[in-house]
Amino acid sequence: MEPQRSPLLEVKGNIQLKTSLTKTSSRLPLPGSRIKRGASQMEDALEPEKKRSRGLGAANKIVTTRPRVPPLTTVSQIQGQATAQKVPKKTGPRSSTAVPSVLKNQKPVPVVPAQKSGTSAAPPMVAGKKPGKRPAWDLKGQLCDLNAELKRCRERSHTLDQENQQLRDQLRDAQQQAQALGTERRTLEEELTRVRAQAEQGQQELGNLSARVLELEERLGTQEGLVQKLQKEQLEWQEERRGLTSQLEEQERRLQASEAALSSSRAEVTSLQQEVAAQATLLEEREERLHGLEMERRRLHNQLQELKGNIRVFCRVRPVLPGEPTPTPGFLLFPPGPGGSADLPTHLSLFRSDERRATLSGAPAPTNRHDFSFDRVFPPGSGQDEVFEEIAMLVQSALDGYPVCIFAYGQTGSGKTYTMEGGPGGDPQLEGMIPRALRHLFSVAQELGCQGWTYSFVASYVEIYNETVRDLLATGARKGQGGECEIRRAGPGSEELTVTNARYVPVSCEKEVEALLQLARQNRAVARTAQNERSSRSHSVFQLQISGEHASRGLQCGAPLSLVDLAGSERLDPGLGLGPGEKERLRETQAINSSLSTLGLVIMALSNKESHVPYRNSKLTYLLQNSLGGSAKMLMFVNISPLEENASETLNSLRFASKVNQCVIGTAQANRK
Ligand code: ADP
Ligand code: MG
């Protein structure tokens, strides 16, 4: 039911209230321009209030309380509430559709107390009905009503202004809240972004950690394998340790047993030491005696050598070689000595038919017998060992400090080289005097070592050809040619002689000696290609310097051992004519003859005790100076051919040897210091 319109509405257009209200409410930003309404609408809005006030019987009572808008209520919320409170009925085209809730919640507009009935201005009231219109004539009453109405409107306007102000305040609060909330939202959004970034980072880290975990798990697997292996090894070690421990225990047991044995042995040792001391004294005495005996042996040995003669001559006849003519039986005879066949041969008889006398007389050629006797005669077939046996004692004299010199004299092809160096093929049975002599010296020196003697040996090997000296041990560039060597005294005032440019090689065993002999053979072979059979035209001198020392007794001895393979002693047949190459040969022969005759002269001079011994007349005698003479022992092999065709040369050699054999050189003196 449409409420009854107030009479005030009748004069609405006459007053400016509407304008002022519109102006006031237009400043509000709220939608719908809810404040724009007419006085009648306000009246309508006030009507229930008024009714309530009346209903309560407290018309003058102004309800001032209203619910406060919660501080965080947003504008939209406010708007929402306002929309919900819309009044469905439109009251006019320019009025708002509803009064916002905020307005409802505002303090109720103070109601102007109605004028009491009974006053003159008030129109007469019908019970339950609005007062009726004043009569037209009651202008005063109407004016009074209008004034009252105006007054109410003004009050209402004032109230609305207040409400408007409140709403603005609320709006400002709401805006501030909205701003604060916006700020807060931004902060929260930033925080959210940060948290998301953190979350992403966390995710990434999680991924990394997962990978790491996987890796560690893998490693753990490997480590577990390793641990298992180590455990296995540990078990093995433990097993081994147990084994070792048991071994150790066993060893300890043995040690204890050994210690027990040791202590008993110690006692034994003590007694043995005493015995040893006694033995040492005895040994010392014996050594002393032995030394005395050794010296005695040397003296007797020397005496024996002297008795045998300081110069001895051995004759050696080589066998007939395959392809050579067999000599007439009885050409050479070896008659037994005074002792019969048991005696070793010392005699030799050569039977030679005197063709010259036979031709002259016409009778059958008489046979001439030539007898010779030497210290020993070795018929063909005598072995190298047999020969050496005879010279071993002589060689040994060199260790006692006596110079020893052994020659091989004879025509070419008579067996000199065979005797001195040995037979072909390196057969030990065929070894000559040089390797045998050195082996013997090394072995005796070793034996004497037990008596306190120490020996050293230095070897040299030279060749004298046409009065020039050449080193047979030369190696490298000088091999085969050998720069010229000179014989010089070892030092000023020294008796010792040395060969310049020649090698002096220390030797201590047979192998070293064999190597030197091999080298000499090579050197001679090279020379042979240059000059035919030069080796037979030259003297080969192997010398061994022996030095012995008995340190504890302060004894020293030293002497040279010389082993000489002389040049062929054959002479040139003066009846032969000299060809172009023969001149050189003649010169060689003269040199050989000269040196060999010088050797003979030196021996003679020594034998005759002449004041001058012509050592210097040949290189050979000069080089051998210290190996000949007073204190030296000499041995000459005269090598002869078994062939009849060589009878003449054989006779020459035998005659030369006989002369030497007749020489007696003074008592040999050992070179002792
Ligand atoms: P030389 O040195 O005096 O010229 P060799 O020693 O060269 O003589 O000997 C000449 C040849 O006779 C060589 O073939 C050698 O082997 C041989 N010969 C020498 N003496 C003997 C011997 N006692 N037994 C066997 N053969 C020998
Ligand atoms: Mg020879």
XYZ file of C-alpha atoms and ligand atoms in Angstrom, residues 316-319 321 381-382 410-419 423-424 536 565 639, ligand 1:
49
model
C 166.535 -81.807 -29.436
C 166.079 -83.696 -32.659
C 162.785 -83.202 -34.376
C 161.062 -86.192 -35.976
C 157.832 -85.057 -40.937
C 159.561 -88.485 -30.466
C 160.399 -86.859 -27.121
C 169.138 -74.137 -34.874
C 168.535 -73.887 -38.567
C 165.138 -72.933 -39.966
C 162.690 -75.835 -39.776
C 164.581 -77.646 -37.003
C 161.791 -77.188 -34.437
C 162.754 -74.043 -32.470
C 159.295 -72.450 -32.557
C 157.695 -75.824 -31.899
C 159.864 -76.177 -28.802
C 152.841 -77.397 -31.987
C 150.025 -76.437 -34.289
C 162.653 -67.395 -39.351
C 163.337 -68.267 -30.294
C 167.305 -78.001 -32.358
P 161.816 -73.523 -36.724
O 161.055 -72.653 -35.804
O 163.090 -73.935 -36.142
O 161.950 -72.903 -38.041
P 159.499 -75.127 -36.570
O 159.316 -75.160 -35.094
O 158.671 -74.201 -37.324
O 160.985 -74.857 -36.912
O 159.293 -76.631 -37.060
C 159.225 -76.947 -38.399
C 158.206 -78.012 -38.578
O 158.564 -79.160 -37.868
C 156.889 -77.623 -38.096
O 155.899 -78.079 -38.941
C 156.776 -78.300 -36.791
O 155.433 -78.622 -36.464
C 157.540 -79.532 -36.941
N 158.215 -79.958 -35.722
C 159.292 -79.399 -35.172
N 159.675 -80.041 -34.051
C 158.804 -81.068 -33.892
C 158.665 -82.126 -32.929
N 159.496 -82.249 -31.865
N 157.680 -83.011 -33.100
C 156.833 -82.892 -34.148
N 156.932 -81.959 -35.102
C 157.891 -81.035 -34.986
